[in-house]
Amino acid sequence: LVHRLARSMAVRPEAQMAEALQGVEGAYSLLVLINDTLLAARDPNGWRPLVMGMLGDAVVFASETCALDIVGATLVREVLPGEIVAVDRDGLRSHQLPAASPLHRCVFEHVYFARPDSHLLGRSVYEVRRELGVQLATEYPLQADVVVPVPETAIPAAIGYAETLGIPLQMGLTKNRYI
């Protein structure tokens, strides 16, 4: 990949990146710096998230919207599956890789990986997880004394499940953040 990128500086960096990514399979979100051009690329299947924001006059990228919030950046949009965004002194340009078929999403982004204060596909991760709990309660209602979320990312789903069925929610397990 690096060898292919270094070949010709006469070609725009986003075209170099597109050439370098030919034949690369799998899930990725990449940030690459070629001279004074920052390139952000997302795999053509859209497995891994990548968002673009603005921090003052600067374009910034992150894997989750909550990272933009932390630094005070404003969300602009998601980088599209198969898109390469180039940022340099000439401005912002977009290059689209050939579309993969079909478009994929990793369920673990919503269920486990993403922070609950992030947004994926325009939706709150917390709300999606809570709605999954409501759906689970609708499809598989149980009589129980208590609902206990495991692991920590299941708390919103457990809330939705418990509220829907009127079962108390208790934190039966506690994660020790210090060891």
PDB file of C-alpha atoms in Angstrom:
ATOM      1  CA  LEU A   1       0.000   0.000   0.000  1.00  0.00           C
ATOM      2  CA  VAL A   2       2.724   2.494   0.966  1.00  0.00           C
ATOM      3  CA  HIS A   3       4.782   1.541  -2.103  1.00  0.00           C
ATOM      4  CA  ARG A   4       1.806   2.154  -4.383  1.00  0.00           C
ATOM      5  CA  LEU A   5       1.111   5.530  -2.728  1.00  0.00           C
ATOM      6  CA  ALA A   6       4.675   6.737  -3.202  1.00  0.00           C
ATOM      7  CA  ARG A   7       4.777   6.171  -6.978  1.00  0.00           C
ATOM      8  CA  SER A   8       3.751   9.405  -8.647  1.00  0.00           C
ATOM      9  CA  MET A   9       3.203  12.751  -7.004  1.00  0.00           C
ATOM     10  CA  ALA A  10       1.830  14.140 -10.304  1.00  0.00           C
ATOM     11  CA  VAL A  11      -1.371  12.204  -9.609  1.00  0.00           C
ATOM     12  CA  ARG A  12      -3.783  13.669  -7.051  1.00  0.00           C
ATOM     13  CA  PRO A  13      -3.413  11.969  -3.660  1.00  0.00           C
ATOM     14  CA  GLU A  14      -7.015  10.727  -3.642  1.00  0.00           C
ATOM     15  CA  ALA A  15      -6.409   8.986  -6.987  1.00  0.00           C
ATOM     16  CA  GLN A  16      -3.224   7.468  -5.549  1.00  0.00           C
ATOM     17  CA  MET A  17      -5.189   6.224  -2.558  1.00  0.00           C
ATOM     18  CA  ALA A  18      -7.921   4.785  -4.807  1.00  0.00           C
ATOM     19  CA  GLU A  19      -5.270   2.923  -6.816  1.00  0.00           C
ATOM     20  CA  ALA A  20      -3.586   1.668  -3.647  1.00  0.00           C
ATOM     21  CA  LEU A  21      -6.907   0.373  -2.294  1.00  0.00           C
ATOM     22  CA  GLN A  22      -7.729  -1.642  -5.420  1.00  0.00           C
ATOM     23  CA  GLY A  23      -8.113  -5.243  -4.387  1.00  0.00           C
ATOM     24  CA  VAL A  24      -8.045  -4.471  -0.662  1.00  0.00           C
ATOM     25  CA  GLU A  25     -10.871  -6.380   0.984  1.00  0.00           C
ATOM     26  CA  GLY A  26     -12.255  -6.087   4.469  1.00  0.00           C
ATOM     27  CA  ALA A  27     -13.498  -3.535   6.923  1.00  0.00           C
ATOM     28  CA  TYR A  28     -11.553  -0.302   7.343  1.00  0.00           C
ATOM     29  CA  SER A  29     -11.648   3.407   7.984  1.00  0.00           C
ATOM     30  CA  LEU A  30      -8.340   5.076   7.203  1.00  0.00           C
ATOM     31  CA  LEU A  31      -6.680   8.440   7.666  1.00  0.00           C
ATOM     32  CA  VAL A  32      -3.539   8.893   5.577  1.00  0.00           C
ATOM     33  CA  LEU A  33      -1.339  11.947   5.141  1.00  0.00           C
ATOM     34  CA  ILE A  34       0.425  12.331   1.782  1.00  0.00           C
ATOM     35  CA  ASN A  35       2.581  15.454   1.799  1.00  0.00           C
ATOM     36  CA  ASP A  36       0.104  18.204   2.749  1.00  0.00           C
ATOM     37  CA  THR A  37      -3.082  16.287   1.871  1.00  0.00           C
ATOM     38  CA  LEU A  38      -5.124  14.482   4.501  1.00  0.00           C
ATOM     39  CA  LEU A  39      -7.079  11.544   3.105  1.00  0.00           C
ATOM     40  CA  ALA A  40      -9.979   9.863   4.882  1.00  0.00           C
ATOM     41  CA  ALA A  41     -11.226   6.592   3.375  1.00  0.00           C
ATOM     42  CA  ARG A  42     -14.001   4.170   4.249  1.00  0.00           C
ATOM     43  CA  ASP A  43     -14.292   0.632   2.929  1.00  0.00           C
ATOM     44  CA  PRO A  44     -16.710   0.162  -0.009  1.00  0.00           C
ATOM     45  CA  ASN A  45     -18.990  -2.122   2.012  1.00  0.00           C
ATOM     46  CA  GLY A  46     -19.453   0.480   4.736  1.00  0.00           C
ATOM     47  CA  TRP A  47     -18.578  -1.914   7.537  1.00  0.00           C
ATOM     48  CA  ARG A  48     -16.692   0.603   9.670  1.00  0.00           C
ATOM     49  CA  PRO A  49     -18.062   4.070  10.456  1.00  0.00           C
ATOM     50  CA  LEU A  50     -16.224   7.310   9.712  1.00  0.00           C
ATOM     51  CA  VAL A  51     -17.572  10.817  10.248  1.00  0.00           C
ATOM     52  CA  MET A  52     -16.413  14.239   9.132  1.00  0.00           C
ATOM     53  CA  GLY A  53     -16.760  17.371  11.224  1.00  0.00           C
ATOM     54  CA  MET A  54     -15.620  20.974  11.450  1.00  0.00           C
ATOM     55  CA  LEU A  55     -13.593  22.453  14.289  1.00  0.00           C
ATOM     56  CA  GLY A  56     -13.412  26.145  13.481  1.00  0.00           C
ATOM     57  CA  ASP A  57     -11.955  26.228   9.958  1.00  0.00           C
ATOM     58  CA  ALA A  58     -10.432  22.742  10.252  1.00  0.00           C
ATOM     59  CA  VAL A  59     -11.927  19.564   8.834  1.00  0.00           C
ATOM     60  CA  VAL A  60     -11.710  16.692  11.328  1.00  0.00           C
ATOM     61  CA  PHE A  61     -12.497  12.983  11.132  1.00  0.00           C
ATOM     62  CA  ALA A  62     -13.457  10.413  13.753  1.00  0.00           C
ATOM     63  CA  SER A  63     -14.869   6.927  13.998  1.00  0.00           C
ATOM     64  CA  GLU A  64     -17.712   8.155  16.235  1.00  0.00           C
ATOM     65  CA  THR A  65     -19.719  11.344  16.569  1.00  0.00           C
ATOM     66  CA  CYS A  66     -19.035  11.453  20.330  1.00  0.00           C
ATOM     67  CA  ALA A  67     -15.356  12.163  19.550  1.00  0.00           C
ATOM     68  CA  LEU A  68     -16.433  15.291  17.672  1.00  0.00           C
ATOM     69  CA  ASP A  69     -18.549  16.333  20.653  1.00  0.00           C
ATOM     70  CA  ILE A  70     -15.607  15.926  23.041  1.00  0.00           C
ATOM     71  CA  VAL A  71     -13.367  18.320  21.075  1.00  0.00           C
ATOM     72  CA  GLY A  72     -16.181  20.778  20.289  1.00  0.00           C
ATOM     73  CA  ALA A  73     -16.410  19.962  16.585  1.00  0.00           C
ATOM     74  CA  THR A  74     -19.640  20.078  14.597  1.00  0.00           C
ATOM     75  CA  LEU A  75     -20.778  17.006  12.663  1.00  0.00           C
ATOM     76  CA  VAL A  76     -20.869  17.614   8.904  1.00  0.00           C
ATOM     77  CA  ARG A  77     -21.725  14.116   7.666  1.00  0.00           C
ATOM     78  CA  GLU A  78     -20.719  10.477   7.495  1.00  0.00           C
ATOM     79  CA  VAL A  79     -18.029   9.582   5.000  1.00  0.00           C
ATOM     80  CA  LEU A  80     -19.869   7.390   2.496  1.00  0.00           C
ATOM     81  CA  PRO A  81     -18.983   3.739   1.983  1.00  0.00           C
ATOM     82  CA  GLY A  82     -16.162   3.610  -0.578  1.00  0.00           C
ATOM     83  CA  GLU A  83     -15.533   7.347  -0.380  1.00  0.00           C
ATOM     84  CA  ILE A  84     -12.119   8.966  -0.149  1.00  0.00           C
ATOM     85  CA  VAL A  85     -12.208  12.542   1.134  1.00  0.00           C
ATOM     86  CA  ALA A  86      -9.144  14.687   0.434  1.00  0.00           C
ATOM     87  CA  VAL A  87      -8.438  17.826   2.466  1.00  0.00           C
ATOM     88  CA  ASP A  88      -5.620  20.239   1.643  1.00  0.00           C
ATOM     89  CA  ARG A  89      -4.991  23.930   0.960  1.00  0.00           C
ATOM     90  CA  ASP A  90      -7.120  23.647  -2.199  1.00  0.00           C
ATOM     91  CA  GLY A  91     -10.129  22.672  -0.089  1.00  0.00           C
ATOM     92  CA  LEU A  92     -12.119  19.469   0.181  1.00  0.00           C
ATOM     93  CA  ARG A  93     -12.594  16.901  -2.584  1.00  0.00           C
ATOM     94  CA  SER A  94     -14.340  13.557  -2.742  1.00  0.00           C
ATOM     95  CA  HIS A  95     -13.449  10.486  -4.773  1.00  0.00           C
ATOM     96  CA  GLN A  96     -15.753   7.464  -4.895  1.00  0.00           C
ATOM     97  CA  LEU A  97     -14.375   3.924  -5.166  1.00  0.00           C
ATOM     98  CA  PRO A  98     -16.380   1.450  -7.247  1.00  0.00           C
ATOM     99  CA  ALA A  99     -19.458   0.435  -5.268  1.00  0.00           C
ATOM    100  CA  ALA A 100     -19.426  -2.859  -3.455  1.00  0.00           C
ATOM    101  CA  SER A 101     -22.552  -4.923  -3.530  1.00  0.00           C
ATOM    102  CA  PRO A 102     -24.380  -5.235  -1.261  1.00  0.00           C
ATOM    103  CA  LEU A 103     -23.845  -2.518   1.325  1.00  0.00           C
ATOM    104  CA  HIS A 104     -23.047  -3.967   4.766  1.00  0.00           C
ATOM    105  CA  ARG A 105     -23.319  -2.681   8.296  1.00  0.00           C
ATOM    106  CA  CYS A 106     -21.709  -4.275  11.326  1.00  0.00           C
ATOM    107  CA  VAL A 107     -24.417  -4.995  13.907  1.00  0.00           C
ATOM    108  CA  PHE A 108     -21.779  -4.835  16.629  1.00  0.00           C
ATOM    109  CA  GLU A 109     -21.381  -1.079  16.022  1.00  0.00           C
ATOM    110  CA  HIS A 110     -24.893  -0.461  17.369  1.00  0.00           C
ATOM    111  CA  VAL A 111     -24.949  -3.327  19.867  1.00  0.00           C
ATOM    112  CA  TYR A 112     -21.454  -3.250  21.365  1.00  0.00           C
ATOM    113  CA  PHE A 113     -18.666  -1.135  19.830  1.00  0.00           C
ATOM    114  CA  ALA A 114     -20.101   2.378  19.653  1.00  0.00           C
ATOM    115  CA  ARG A 115     -20.502   4.588  22.673  1.00  0.00           C
ATOM    116  CA  PRO A 116     -24.129   5.245  23.638  1.00  0.00           C
ATOM    117  CA  ASP A 117     -23.678   9.006  23.153  1.00  0.00           C
ATOM    118  CA  SER A 118     -22.736   8.539  19.477  1.00  0.00           C
ATOM    119  CA  HIS A 119     -24.939   8.604  16.404  1.00  0.00           C
ATOM    120  CA  LEU A 120     -24.690   5.991  13.636  1.00  0.00           C
ATOM    121  CA  LEU A 121     -26.631   6.178  10.387  1.00  0.00           C
ATOM    122  CA  GLY A 122     -28.330   9.294  11.726  1.00  0.00           C
ATOM    123  CA  ARG A 123     -29.662   7.573  14.851  1.00  0.00           C
ATOM    124  CA  SER A 124     -28.716   7.724  18.524  1.00  0.00           C
ATOM    125  CA  VAL A 125     -26.867   4.555  19.562  1.00  0.00           C
ATOM    126  CA  TYR A 126     -28.556   4.759  22.969  1.00  0.00           C
ATOM    127  CA  GLU A 127     -32.038   4.948  21.410  1.00  0.00           C
ATOM    128  CA  VAL A 128     -31.335   2.082  18.992  1.00  0.00           C
ATOM    129  CA  ARG A 129     -30.179  -0.104  21.884  1.00  0.00           C
ATOM    130  CA  ARG A 130     -33.236   0.854  23.946  1.00  0.00           C
ATOM    131  CA  GLU A 131     -35.536   0.080  21.005  1.00  0.00           C
ATOM    132  CA  LEU A 132     -33.855  -3.318  20.628  1.00  0.00           C
ATOM    133  CA  GLY A 133     -34.854  -4.047  24.233  1.00  0.00           C
ATOM    134  CA  VAL A 134     -38.443  -2.975  23.516  1.00  0.00           C
ATOM    135  CA  GLN A 135     -38.500  -5.220  20.430  1.00  0.00           C
ATOM    136  CA  LEU A 136     -37.065  -8.140  22.411  1.00  0.00           C
ATOM    137  CA  ALA A 137     -39.755  -7.681  25.098  1.00  0.00           C
ATOM    138  CA  THR A 138     -42.435  -7.598  22.405  1.00  0.00           C
ATOM    139  CA  GLU A 139     -41.210 -10.758  20.695  1.00  0.00           C
ATOM    140  CA  TYR A 140     -40.029 -12.679  23.782  1.00  0.00           C
ATOM    141  CA  PRO A 141     -41.875 -11.515  26.890  1.00  0.00           C
ATOM    142  CA  LEU A 142     -40.869 -13.297  30.095  1.00  0.00           C
ATOM    143  CA  GLN A 143     -42.138 -13.274  33.641  1.00  0.00           C
ATOM    144  CA  ALA A 144     -39.214 -12.342  35.853  1.00  0.00           C
ATOM    145  CA  ASP A 145     -38.444 -10.678  39.162  1.00  0.00           C
ATOM    146  CA  VAL A 146     -35.721  -8.431  37.793  1.00  0.00           C
ATOM    147  CA  VAL A 147     -33.880  -7.470  34.589  1.00  0.00           C
ATOM    148  CA  VAL A 148     -30.073  -7.252  34.896  1.00  0.00           C
ATOM    149  CA  PRO A 149     -28.022  -5.836  31.989  1.00  0.00           C
ATOM    150  CA  VAL A 150     -24.838  -7.687  30.975  1.00  0.00           C
ATOM    151  CA  PRO A 151     -22.474  -6.277  29.680  1.00  0.00           C
ATOM    152  CA  GLU A 152     -22.524  -2.516  30.269  1.00  0.00           C
ATOM    153  CA  THR A 153     -23.487  -1.811  26.651  1.00  0.00           C
ATOM    154  CA  ALA A 154     -26.738  -3.732  27.290  1.00  0.00           C
ATOM    155  CA  ILE A 155     -28.039  -1.181  29.805  1.00  0.00           C
ATOM    156  CA  PRO A 156     -30.214   0.725  27.280  1.00  0.00           C
ATOM    157  CA  ALA A 157     -31.652  -2.560  25.905  1.00  0.00           C
ATOM    158  CA  ALA A 158     -32.346  -3.770  29.444  1.00  0.00           C
ATOM    159  CA  ILE A 159     -34.104  -0.467  30.191  1.00  0.00           C
ATOM    160  CA  GLY A 160     -36.316  -0.903  27.122  1.00  0.00           C
ATOM    161  CA  TYR A 161     -37.047  -4.528  28.001  1.00  0.00           C
ATOM    162  CA  ALA A 162     -37.822  -3.783  31.671  1.00  0.00           C
ATOM    163  CA  GLU A 163     -40.008  -0.745  30.907  1.00  0.00           C
ATOM    164  CA  THR A 164     -41.999  -2.593  28.260  1.00  0.00           C
ATOM    165  CA  LEU A 165     -42.782  -5.522  30.574  1.00  0.00           C
ATOM    166  CA  GLY A 166     -43.025  -3.542  33.811  1.00  0.00           C
ATOM    167  CA  ILE A 167     -40.192  -5.512  35.435  1.00  0.00           C
ATOM    168  CA  PRO A 168     -37.748  -3.762  37.806  1.00  0.00           C
ATOM    169  CA  LEU A 169     -34.248  -3.085  36.480  1.00  0.00           C
ATOM    170  CA  GLN A 170     -31.337  -3.740  38.840  1.00  0.00           C
ATOM    171  CA  MET A 171     -27.590  -3.440  38.364  1.00  0.00           C
ATOM    172  CA  GLY A 172     -26.708  -6.970  39.495  1.00  0.00           C
ATOM    173  CA  LEU A 173     -23.136  -6.743  38.215  1.00  0.00           C
ATOM    174  CA  THR A 174     -20.774  -3.818  38.552  1.00  0.00           C
ATOM    175  CA  LYS A 175     -17.778  -3.247  36.344  1.00  0.00           C
ATOM    176  CA  ASN A 176     -14.645  -2.228  38.227  1.00  0.00           C
ATOM    177  CA  ARG A 177     -13.138   0.533  36.074  1.00  0.00           C
ATOM    178  CA  TYR A 178      -9.896   0.545  38.059  1.00  0.00           C
ATOM    179  CA  ILE A 179      -8.626  -2.987  37.424  1.00  0.00           C
TER     180      ILE A 179
END
